[in-house]
Each structure stands twice: as C-alpha cells, then as structure tokens.
Amino acid sequence: MTDLFSKFDPLIQQREALLATGVTDPFSLVMEKVVSPTVAICNGRETILLGTYNYMGMTFDEDVIAAGKEALDKFGSGTTGSRVLNGTYQGHKECEDALKEFYAMDHAMVFSTGYQANLGIISTIAGKGDYVILDIDSHASIYDGCKMGDAEIVAFRHNDVEALEKRLKRLPPEAGKLVVLEGVYSMLGDIAPLKEMIRVSKEAGAMVLVDEAHSMGFIGEHGRGVAEAQGVIDDVDFIIGTFSKSVGTVGGFCVSNHPKFEIMRLVCRPYVFTASLPPSVVATAATSIRKLMHGSNKRAHLWENSKKLHGGLRALGFQLGTEEPQSAIIAVIMPDLERGAMMWEALLEEGLYVNLARPPATPAGMTLLRCSLCAEHTSEQVDEILGRFERAGKRAGIIG
Ligand SMILES: Cc1ncc(COP(=O)(O)O)c(C=O)c1O
C-alpha cells in the first residue's frame, strides 16, 4: 500500500524542525476569551488583537448582537437546507437587500462563505472555451474557483497593467474572458491599480470580477471598496465579498448589475449544493452592513490607525510590505520562517497577536507578520502596539 500521506512528509518535517527549536506553535493558538474586537485572553494573558481582519470592529456591536439573538429565538439555530429548497428565510432576503443597498447594485447573492462565493461564481460563469485571466498573487479561493471550472487559466504578474494587457491581446478576440482582480491583496496589504486594469480589460472585451474582501466597509467614500475609491465601480461586472472581515460574522456574497444574474441561483453548484447560513448569522450580517453604510467616522479613524502604525514600525526599522499604508493591513517582512516564528512568539509574550504567514500563501517565498488594524483600536493602543513591537523586535534580533 502506498501511504497517501507521504506527500506531506516535507511539510511534517519542516513543522517538526520548527517546533524542535522550542517555539510555540504559531498555527494553533487558542483564544480563551474574547473581550472586545481588539482584546482577547490568550495563554492566560490579556492580548491586543492585531491580526483578525475585524476592520470595522462590528463583532461586539450591540445592535448586531441583539439582531443575532432575536433571530436565534425566532427562527432557530439553523436552516438545515439549501437556499433553493428550504434554506431561504426572510433573513437571507433581508441580507441580500442590505447588500444591494450598500453597493447600489441590482442583484446580490449570499453564499455560506466568501471562499464559496469565489468558487461558485468563477467556476460557473467561465466555462469551456472561455478564459480566466488572474493576478498571480490571487487568493486561494480564486485559484480553486479556476480549478473547479472548465475555462483556460492565464496568470499575469502581480498588479502589472502591461502584463495584463499583453495576455489579453494574445487571446482569441471572440472568446469569453473574465478578468479576476482583488481590491486589496491581503498578504502585503497593497491595492490594485483597478482603474487602468479595468480599462485594458474592457478594451479587450473582457468581463471583470473584483474581490473586495479586504476593502469592504473601509475603503471608498461609502466603504464599497477600491473600485469605488478609484471611481470605476460602475465598470465592474461582479464584486465578491465576505462577511468574515469588516462585516464581523461569516458568509460571502456576489453583487452585480448583470440583467441575467439571477440565473446563478440555479446553476452555481457551491450555492445550490450546500446548506444556507443560519438565521442568526444573516441577521447579524444584515444589521452590520446597514450600520457600515454610516461608518465614515470609523473609516477615518481606521485610516489614522493605519498611518500611525505604518509610520511607527518604519521608524523602528522594520521592513514593510508597502512604501505607504494602502489599506488596513500592514505586513512586516521577516528574514525567514524560523526568525518569523521567534518574533511572532516574542510579540505574543508581550501581549500582542499578529498573523504569521508563510509560503505558499505568501508571494516570493516571504515570511510575514501581517498586522490588520481595527477601527476600534484606540490611538493609545496603537502606541502600545509600537512599544511591544520595539521590545519584541530587539529581543528576537530583528531590529537593532
Ligand atoms: C481575497 C479573499 N477572498 C476571499 C476570502 C474568503 O473569505 P471567507 O473567509 O468568507 O471564506 C478571503 C479570506 O481570507 C480573502 O482574503
């Protein structure tokens, strides 16, 4: 018998070697108690959360929690069914109405996760003989959506408009084309030049899908994302998003103005062949989305936090993923996995949680400490975070 697990041996060895150094396992931390969107108890210690993608801090919003409790009482704990059978409740419709209003778009379709939204939309709309043209640094759910479908896949260099244009020009003019972009790329926290990319895509007759997972709620005047901020949202055919970041719960969606969009509810397998979100989840999502429509003060404070952390880390001598803060994600580049894990642990001991990211999730084989800021972080907390980075960085030998 061939052990089907033997293909994982290199990863098992890498993990064992890392743990043999005595470092805490960075991928199995338990949040023993969550006190607020910015504070939790980890290993018995009060810890500032700087790696949760809870950008707008909606997880403890009073109205959001009240809506979830009411739905749990009135509609029960789960739907036990697909959206196309018994799994569409009033709350799912209300959630889709909130999304349509939030984006000012005609159609909204809620999925059980953002992962499934990408999987479903990409694999369904791009079929045999069509092309999906995607940024090489795209999220795993975008790649998996491509794998699940029958279209030809063409990747281009990260955020490179010329490379995108060149690829598009090589494709048969009459073929169906879907260009897939992200507003914010979550590893380095950099934004896409959507305006130029959408222009060249449209010139080539392609449809455009933008995943705004890391920009919804925060970027753009109304929080609609990078496409809104760059004035091109009307040229985007499909926006994908998630409830697991700014919205503060779980779920995914696609919004569109395409006149035939509703047919997706019958043909999109990751929508049809899975159970719908529990009533409490869609109630919290709808309430949160409606509140995010009026979140301009929080958006302004989050920008302040992002600028302060970026400037402060830079002044301390850390190498960062972007020259300027472009989003609520600040990536701190580590020399290698071992020292990245040491620094991660030193920060945890200081009472600060960040995400450790490593290949294959990261571009160019980098090890990163990814910090994601929250609109609920106070300015004093950001000062505290910088102090903890300085102490941990010196202890781990990352800065002098
Ligand atoms: C760009 C992007 N798209 C989609 C997803 C998937 O979202 P979800 O957590 O709702 O599955 C993520 C989550 O990390 C993401 O970063």
Short mmCIF file of C-alpha atoms and ligand atoms in Angstrom, two decimals:
data_model
loop_
_atom_site.label_atom_id
_atom_site.label_comp_id
_atom_site.label_asym_id
_atom_site.label_seq_id
_atom_site.Cartn_x
_atom_site.Cartn_y
_atom_site.Cartn_z
CA MET A 1 0.00 0.00 0.00
CA THR A 2 1.25 3.47 -0.85
CA ASP A 3 0.72 5.77 2.09
CA LEU A 4 -1.24 8.65 0.61
CA PHE A 5 0.11 10.86 3.39
CA SER A 6 3.73 10.54 2.21
CA LYS A 7 3.30 13.61 0.03
CA PHE A 8 3.00 15.67 3.23
CA ASP A 9 6.35 14.48 4.64
CA PRO A 10 8.33 17.63 3.72
CA LEU A 11 5.76 19.80 5.47
CA ILE A 12 5.64 17.50 8.50
CA GLN A 13 9.45 17.65 8.74
CA GLN A 14 9.50 21.44 8.38
CA ARG A 15 6.91 21.74 11.14
CA GLU A 16 8.74 19.33 13.43
CA ALA A 17 12.02 21.19 12.90
CA LEU A 18 10.35 24.48 13.76
CA LEU A 19 8.72 23.12 16.94
CA ALA A 20 12.02 21.46 17.93
CA THR A 21 13.50 24.95 18.36
CA GLY A 22 11.13 25.28 21.33
CA VAL A 23 8.96 27.96 19.72
CA THR A 24 5.20 27.99 20.45
CA ASP A 25 3.20 26.58 17.52
CA PRO A 26 2.07 29.72 15.69
CA PHE A 27 -0.76 27.88 13.97
CA SER A 28 -2.66 26.50 16.94
CA LEU A 29 -3.25 29.44 19.24
CA VAL A 30 -6.46 29.33 21.28
CA MET A 31 -8.42 32.48 22.13
CA GLU A 32 -9.52 31.55 25.64
CA LYS A 33 -11.81 34.55 25.99
CA VAL A 34 -12.59 37.37 23.61
CA VAL A 35 -13.19 40.60 25.49
CA SER A 36 -13.77 43.03 22.61
CA PRO A 37 -12.87 43.40 18.91
CA THR A 38 -9.35 44.39 19.98
CA VAL A 39 -8.62 42.38 23.14
CA ALA A 40 -8.63 38.65 23.98
CA ILE A 41 -7.16 36.35 26.60
CA CYS A 42 -4.51 34.03 25.12
CA ASN A 43 -2.35 31.72 27.31
CA GLY A 44 -3.98 33.40 30.31
CA ARG A 45 -2.65 36.82 29.23
CA GLU A 46 -4.57 39.88 28.08
CA THR A 47 -3.59 40.29 24.44
CA ILE A 48 -4.16 43.08 21.93
CA LEU A 49 -5.56 41.65 18.70
CA LEU A 50 -3.75 42.89 15.59
CA GLY A 51 -4.47 40.04 13.21
CA THR A 52 -8.20 39.44 12.97
CA TYR A 53 -9.37 41.34 9.81
CA ASN A 54 -12.14 42.66 12.04
CA TYR A 55 -11.53 46.01 10.33
CA MET A 56 -14.64 47.83 11.48
CA GLY A 57 -14.91 46.13 14.87
CA MET A 58 -18.50 45.01 14.32
CA THR A 59 -18.25 41.72 16.24
CA PHE A 60 -19.33 43.28 19.53
CA ASP A 61 -21.68 45.94 18.14
CA GLU A 62 -24.77 45.99 20.40
CA ASP A 63 -27.28 46.16 17.55
CA VAL A 64 -25.55 43.36 15.66
CA ILE A 65 -25.58 41.08 18.70
CA ALA A 66 -29.22 41.91 19.51
CA ALA A 67 -30.27 41.08 15.91
CA GLY A 68 -28.48 37.74 16.10
CA LYS A 69 -30.11 36.81 19.42
CA GLU A 70 -33.56 37.75 18.19
CA ALA A 71 -33.17 35.68 15.02
CA LEU A 72 -31.90 32.72 17.04
CA ASP A 73 -35.01 32.90 19.24
CA LYS A 74 -37.46 33.41 16.39
CA PHE A 75 -36.03 31.21 13.63
CA GLY A 76 -33.94 28.59 15.42
CA SER A 77 -30.29 27.63 15.19
CA GLY A 78 -30.04 26.62 11.53
CA THR A 79 -31.92 26.23 8.25
CA THR A 80 -30.89 22.61 7.56
CA GLY A 81 -31.24 23.24 3.86
CA SER A 82 -30.06 24.71 0.58
CA ARG A 83 -31.07 28.19 -0.50
CA VAL A 84 -33.03 26.67 -3.40
CA LEU A 85 -35.03 24.32 -1.16
CA ASN A 86 -35.96 25.07 2.46
CA GLY A 87 -32.96 27.29 3.24
CA THR A 88 -34.14 30.75 2.16
CA TYR A 89 -35.63 32.59 5.14
CA GLN A 90 -36.78 36.17 5.35
CA GLY A 91 -33.37 36.98 6.86
CA HIS A 92 -31.49 35.83 3.76
CA LYS A 93 -33.61 38.12 1.61
CA GLU A 94 -33.06 41.00 4.05
CA CYS A 95 -29.34 40.38 3.95
CA GLU A 96 -29.36 40.47 0.14
CA ASP A 97 -31.46 43.66 0.22
CA ALA A 98 -28.91 45.26 2.58
CA LEU A 99 -26.10 44.32 0.16
CA LYS A 100 -27.97 45.72 -2.85
CA GLU A 101 -28.42 48.98 -0.98
CA PHE A 102 -24.86 49.04 0.31
CA TYR A 103 -23.40 48.66 -3.21
CA ALA A 104 -26.28 50.38 -5.07
CA MET A 105 -26.47 47.33 -7.35
CA ASP A 106 -29.41 45.37 -8.77
CA HIS A 107 -28.54 41.84 -7.62
CA ALA A 108 -26.99 40.24 -4.56
CA MET A 109 -26.44 36.58 -3.84
CA VAL A 110 -25.35 35.38 -0.40
CA PHE A 111 -23.13 32.29 -0.09
CA SER A 112 -22.13 30.38 3.03
CA THR A 113 -18.55 31.76 2.84
CA GLY A 114 -16.52 34.12 0.68
CA TYR A 115 -14.47 31.11 -0.36
CA GLN A 116 -17.59 29.51 -1.79
CA ALA A 117 -18.61 32.77 -3.49
CA ASN A 118 -15.35 32.78 -5.48
CA LEU A 119 -15.51 29.06 -6.08
CA GLY A 120 -19.08 29.28 -7.34
CA ILE A 121 -19.07 32.45 -9.40
CA ILE A 122 -15.74 31.89 -11.17
CA SER A 123 -16.32 28.22 -11.97
CA THR A 124 -19.86 28.85 -13.19
CA ILE A 125 -19.55 31.95 -15.35
CA ALA A 126 -16.29 30.98 -17.06
CA GLY A 127 -16.91 27.71 -18.92
CA LYS A 128 -15.31 25.57 -21.60
CA GLY A 129 -13.63 27.68 -24.29
CA ASP A 130 -13.60 30.77 -22.05
CA TYR A 131 -10.56 32.31 -20.35
CA VAL A 132 -9.98 33.43 -16.76
CA ILE A 133 -7.17 35.98 -16.55
CA LEU A 134 -5.97 36.42 -12.99
CA ASP A 135 -3.26 38.13 -10.95
CA ILE A 136 -0.60 35.60 -9.96
CA ASP A 137 -0.96 36.59 -6.27
CA SER A 138 -4.69 35.83 -6.20
CA HIS A 139 -6.31 34.32 -3.10
CA ALA A 140 -6.59 30.52 -2.86
CA SER A 141 -10.37 30.68 -3.32
CA ILE A 142 -9.87 32.35 -6.71
CA TYR A 143 -7.40 29.67 -7.80
CA ASP A 144 -9.73 26.95 -6.52
CA GLY A 145 -12.64 28.52 -8.43
CA CYS A 146 -10.50 28.30 -11.57
CA LYS A 147 -9.58 24.67 -10.85
CA MET A 148 -13.20 23.74 -10.38
CA GLY A 149 -14.27 25.25 -13.70
CA ASP A 150 -13.51 24.32 -17.30
CA ALA A 151 -12.04 27.61 -18.54
CA GLU A 152 -8.42 28.15 -19.60
CA ILE A 153 -6.40 29.94 -16.92
CA VAL A 154 -3.96 32.74 -17.72
CA ALA A 155 -1.98 34.37 -14.91
CA PHE A 156 -0.19 37.72 -15.10
CA ARG A 157 2.44 39.41 -12.91
CA HIS A 158 1.10 40.93 -9.71
CA ASN A 159 -0.51 44.36 -10.23
CA ASP A 160 1.18 44.74 -13.64
CA VAL A 161 -1.19 46.51 -16.05
CA GLU A 162 1.07 45.99 -19.06
CA ALA A 163 1.36 42.26 -18.39
CA LEU A 164 -2.42 42.01 -18.15
CA GLU A 165 -2.85 43.89 -21.41
CA LYS A 166 -0.29 41.68 -23.18
CA ARG A 167 -2.01 38.49 -22.02
CA LEU A 168 -5.40 39.79 -23.11
CA LYS A 169 -4.13 40.71 -26.56
CA ARG A 170 -2.85 37.17 -27.13
CA LEU A 171 -6.28 35.60 -26.56
CA PRO A 172 -8.78 34.93 -29.35
CA PRO A 173 -10.85 38.12 -29.71
CA GLU A 174 -14.15 36.23 -29.88
CA ALA A 175 -13.51 34.07 -26.75
CA GLY A 176 -15.33 34.78 -23.47
CA LYS A 177 -12.95 36.37 -20.94
CA LEU A 178 -13.19 37.01 -17.21
CA VAL A 179 -10.51 39.15 -15.59
CA VAL A 180 -10.30 38.45 -11.84
CA LEU A 181 -8.73 41.08 -9.58
CA GLU A 182 -8.64 41.92 -5.89
CA GLY A 183 -9.07 45.41 -4.44
CA VAL A 184 -6.58 44.85 -1.62
CA TYR A 185 -4.09 41.97 -1.75
CA SER A 186 -4.12 40.60 1.75
CA MET A 187 -0.54 39.40 2.08
CA LEU A 188 1.24 42.71 1.61
CA GLY A 189 -1.79 44.98 2.03
CA ASP A 190 -1.22 46.65 -1.34
CA ILE A 191 -4.06 47.83 -3.57
CA ALA A 192 -4.61 47.10 -7.27
CA PRO A 193 -4.46 49.77 -9.99
CA LEU A 194 -8.06 48.88 -10.81
CA LYS A 195 -8.75 51.92 -12.96
CA GLU A 196 -6.09 51.02 -15.54
CA MET A 197 -6.70 47.30 -15.25
CA ILE A 198 -10.40 47.64 -15.84
CA ARG A 199 -9.75 49.96 -18.80
CA VAL A 200 -7.49 47.44 -20.58
CA SER A 201 -9.87 44.59 -19.71
CA LYS A 202 -12.87 46.37 -21.20
CA GLU A 203 -10.88 47.32 -24.31
CA ALA A 204 -10.23 43.59 -24.79
CA GLY A 205 -13.93 42.79 -24.38
CA ALA A 206 -13.48 41.04 -21.00
CA MET A 207 -15.87 40.98 -18.06
CA VAL A 208 -14.32 41.96 -14.73
CA LEU A 209 -14.72 40.45 -11.28
CA VAL A 210 -13.19 42.23 -8.27
CA ASP A 211 -12.81 40.54 -4.89
CA GLU A 212 -13.16 43.34 -2.33
CA ALA A 213 -12.83 41.07 0.74
CA HIS A 214 -10.26 43.33 2.44
CA SER A 215 -11.66 46.70 1.41
CA MET A 216 -15.40 46.44 2.00
CA GLY A 217 -16.57 48.71 4.80
CA PHE A 218 -13.32 50.67 4.91
CA ILE A 219 -12.05 51.85 1.50
CA GLY A 220 -14.10 54.23 -0.67
CA GLU A 221 -16.48 57.00 0.35
CA HIS A 222 -19.27 54.55 1.16
CA GLY A 223 -16.98 51.67 2.04
CA ARG A 224 -17.71 49.87 -1.23
CA GLY A 225 -14.05 49.17 -1.84
CA VAL A 226 -11.11 50.06 -4.05
CA ALA A 227 -13.28 50.13 -7.21
CA GLU A 228 -15.36 52.87 -5.57
CA ALA A 229 -12.26 54.76 -4.38
CA GLN A 230 -10.84 54.73 -7.92
CA GLY A 231 -14.17 55.77 -9.49
CA VAL A 232 -14.65 52.60 -11.55
CA ILE A 233 -17.28 50.64 -9.63
CA ASP A 234 -19.81 51.03 -12.47
CA ASP A 235 -17.43 49.21 -14.83
CA VAL A 236 -17.08 46.17 -12.56
CA ASP A 237 -19.33 43.28 -13.59
CA PHE A 238 -19.13 41.26 -10.36
CA ILE A 239 -17.99 42.20 -6.86
CA ILE A 240 -17.19 39.36 -4.49
CA GLY A 241 -17.03 39.93 -0.77
CA THR A 242 -17.08 38.26 2.60
CA PHE A 243 -18.85 38.74 5.92
CA SER A 244 -15.80 37.39 7.78
CA LYS A 245 -13.87 40.67 7.83
CA SER A 246 -15.49 44.13 8.11
CA VAL A 247 -18.99 42.70 8.49
CA GLY A 248 -17.82 40.72 11.53
CA THR A 249 -19.53 37.36 11.09
CA VAL A 250 -19.30 34.61 8.43
CA GLY A 251 -20.61 34.34 4.88
CA GLY A 252 -19.84 35.52 1.37
CA PHE A 253 -21.58 37.27 -1.48
CA CYS A 254 -21.57 38.44 -5.06
CA VAL A 255 -23.27 41.66 -6.23
CA SER A 256 -23.83 42.55 -9.86
CA ASN A 257 -25.89 44.65 -12.26
CA HIS A 258 -25.89 41.93 -14.92
CA PRO A 259 -29.51 41.59 -16.13
CA LYS A 260 -29.32 37.78 -16.19
CA PHE A 261 -27.56 37.43 -12.83
CA GLU A 262 -30.46 35.70 -11.02
CA ILE A 263 -29.97 32.53 -13.11
CA MET A 264 -26.86 31.93 -10.99
CA ARG A 265 -29.13 30.74 -8.19
CA LEU A 266 -29.98 27.67 -10.25
CA VAL A 267 -26.64 26.85 -11.89
CA CYS A 268 -24.00 27.72 -9.30
CA ARG A 269 -23.16 24.48 -7.51
CA PRO A 270 -21.49 25.93 -4.35
CA TYR A 271 -24.75 27.88 -3.85
CA VAL A 272 -27.17 25.06 -4.63
CA PHE A 273 -25.48 22.04 -3.05
CA THR A 274 -24.78 23.30 0.45
CA ALA A 275 -26.82 24.48 3.43
CA SER A 276 -27.57 28.17 3.78
CA LEU A 277 -26.28 30.36 6.60
CA PRO A 278 -28.06 30.15 9.97
CA PRO A 279 -30.73 32.82 10.61
CA SER A 280 -28.68 34.41 13.41
CA VAL A 281 -25.73 34.87 11.04
CA VAL A 282 -27.70 36.55 8.26
CA ALA A 283 -29.42 38.77 10.83
CA THR A 284 -26.06 39.92 12.25
CA ALA A 285 -24.71 40.42 8.71
CA ALA A 286 -27.68 42.50 7.53
CA THR A 287 -27.54 44.71 10.64
CA SER A 288 -23.80 45.16 10.35
CA ILE A 289 -23.94 46.01 6.61
CA ARG A 290 -26.62 48.64 7.23
CA LYS A 291 -24.52 50.19 10.00
CA LEU A 292 -21.42 50.19 7.77
CA MET A 293 -23.30 52.48 5.38
CA HIS A 294 -22.92 55.15 8.05
CA GLY A 295 -19.39 54.31 9.09
CA SER A 296 -17.48 57.31 7.73
CA ASN A 297 -16.13 58.37 11.15
CA LYS A 298 -14.90 54.87 11.84
CA ARG A 299 -13.34 54.71 8.37
CA ALA A 300 -11.45 57.97 9.05
CA HIS A 301 -10.17 56.66 12.42
CA LEU A 302 -9.05 53.39 10.84
CA TRP A 303 -7.01 55.33 8.26
CA GLU A 304 -5.39 57.25 11.13
CA ASN A 305 -4.52 53.97 12.85
CA SER A 306 -3.09 52.51 9.67
CA LYS A 307 -0.90 55.56 9.01
CA LYS A 308 0.30 55.70 12.61
CA LEU A 309 1.25 52.02 12.74
CA HIS A 310 2.94 52.07 9.34
CA GLY A 311 4.97 55.21 10.17
CA GLY A 312 5.85 53.93 13.64
CA LEU A 313 7.03 50.50 12.51
CA ARG A 314 9.08 52.05 9.75
CA ALA A 315 10.72 54.46 12.19
CA LEU A 316 11.63 51.47 14.38
CA GLY A 317 13.49 49.94 11.43
CA PHE A 318 11.11 47.18 10.35
CA GLN A 319 10.89 46.29 6.67
CA LEU A 320 7.28 46.67 5.49
CA GLY A 321 5.30 45.27 2.56
CA THR A 322 4.36 48.69 1.13
CA GLU A 323 6.12 52.07 0.98
CA GLU A 324 2.97 53.85 2.16
CA PRO A 325 -0.04 52.50 4.06
CA GLN A 326 -2.54 51.49 1.37
CA SER A 327 -5.10 49.58 3.43
CA ALA A 328 -5.72 48.37 7.00
CA ILE A 329 -3.13 45.61 6.52
CA ILE A 330 0.49 46.32 7.37
CA ALA A 331 2.85 43.45 6.52
CA VAL A 332 6.16 43.21 8.37
CA ILE A 333 8.73 41.24 6.38
CA MET A 334 10.73 38.64 8.35
CA PRO A 335 14.11 37.26 7.23
CA ASP A 336 12.93 33.61 7.35
CA LEU A 337 10.32 31.30 8.87
CA GLU A 338 12.38 30.49 11.95
CA ARG A 339 13.01 34.10 12.91
CA GLY A 340 9.46 35.00 11.89
CA ALA A 341 8.13 32.40 14.34
CA MET A 342 10.50 33.68 17.05
CA MET A 343 9.31 37.23 16.54
CA TRP A 344 5.67 36.07 16.49
CA GLU A 345 6.21 34.33 19.83
CA ALA A 346 8.05 37.32 21.31
CA LEU A 347 5.09 39.53 20.36
CA LEU A 348 2.65 37.06 21.91
CA GLU A 349 4.65 37.10 25.12
CA GLU A 350 4.42 40.90 25.03
CA GLY A 351 0.64 40.52 24.74
CA LEU A 352 0.19 41.19 21.03
CA TYR A 353 -1.34 38.85 18.46
CA VAL A 354 -0.49 39.16 14.75
CA ASN A 355 -0.75 36.63 11.91
CA LEU A 356 2.30 34.68 10.86
CA ALA A 357 2.11 34.00 7.12
CA ARG A 358 4.48 31.85 5.10
CA PRO A 359 4.72 30.25 1.65
CA PRO A 360 2.76 29.09 -0.30
CA ALA A 361 0.22 31.67 0.94
CA THR A 362 2.78 34.49 0.65
CA PRO A 363 4.32 35.92 -2.55
CA ALA A 364 8.01 35.39 -3.40
CA GLY A 365 8.56 32.87 -0.59
CA MET A 366 8.32 35.56 2.09
CA THR A 367 7.62 35.07 5.78
CA LEU A 368 5.38 37.86 7.01
CA LEU A 369 3.91 39.14 10.23
CA ARG A 370 0.62 40.51 9.00
CA CYS A 371 -0.98 43.18 11.10
CA SER A 372 -4.60 44.12 10.46
CA LEU A 373 -5.91 47.20 12.19
CA CYS A 374 -9.38 47.75 13.56
CA ALA A 375 -11.43 50.95 13.72
CA GLU A 376 -11.89 50.13 17.44
CA HIS A 377 -8.15 50.27 18.19
CA THR A 378 -7.60 53.46 20.15
CA SER A 379 -4.69 55.71 19.39
CA GLU A 380 -3.24 54.68 22.79
CA GLN A 381 -3.48 51.02 21.79
CA VAL A 382 -1.51 51.76 18.61
CA ASP A 383 1.19 53.42 20.78
CA GLU A 384 1.18 50.33 22.99
CA ILE A 385 1.45 48.07 19.91
CA LEU A 386 4.50 50.01 18.70
CA GLY A 387 6.16 49.65 22.11
CA ARG A 388 5.56 45.90 22.06
CA PHE A 389 6.98 45.62 18.53
CA GLU A 390 10.09 47.51 19.61
CA ARG A 391 10.71 45.27 22.63
CA ALA A 392 9.95 42.03 20.78
CA GLY A 393 11.95 43.10 17.71
CA LYS A 394 15.03 43.76 19.79
CA ARG A 395 14.60 40.53 21.73
CA ALA A 396 14.25 38.47 18.53
CA GLY A 397 17.13 40.33 16.88
CA ILE A 398 15.01 41.67 14.03
CA ILE A 399 15.84 45.33 14.73
CA GLY A 400 18.93 46.81 16.36
C1 LIG B 1 -9.27 37.91 -1.01
C2 LIG B 1 -10.12 36.92 -0.28
N1 LIG B 1 -11.18 36.39 -0.89
C3 LIG B 1 -11.97 35.50 -0.27
C4 LIG B 1 -11.72 35.09 1.03
C5 LIG B 1 -12.60 34.05 1.67
O1 LIG B 1 -13.45 34.60 2.59
P1 LIG B 1 -14.20 33.70 3.68
O2 LIG B 1 -13.43 33.80 4.94
O3 LIG B 1 -15.56 34.34 3.79
O4 LIG B 1 -14.29 32.33 3.14
C6 LIG B 1 -10.65 35.64 1.71
C7 LIG B 1 -10.39 35.22 3.11
O5 LIG B 1 -9.35 35.22 3.63
C8 LIG B 1 -9.81 36.58 1.04
O6 LIG B 1 -8.74 37.07 1.65
#
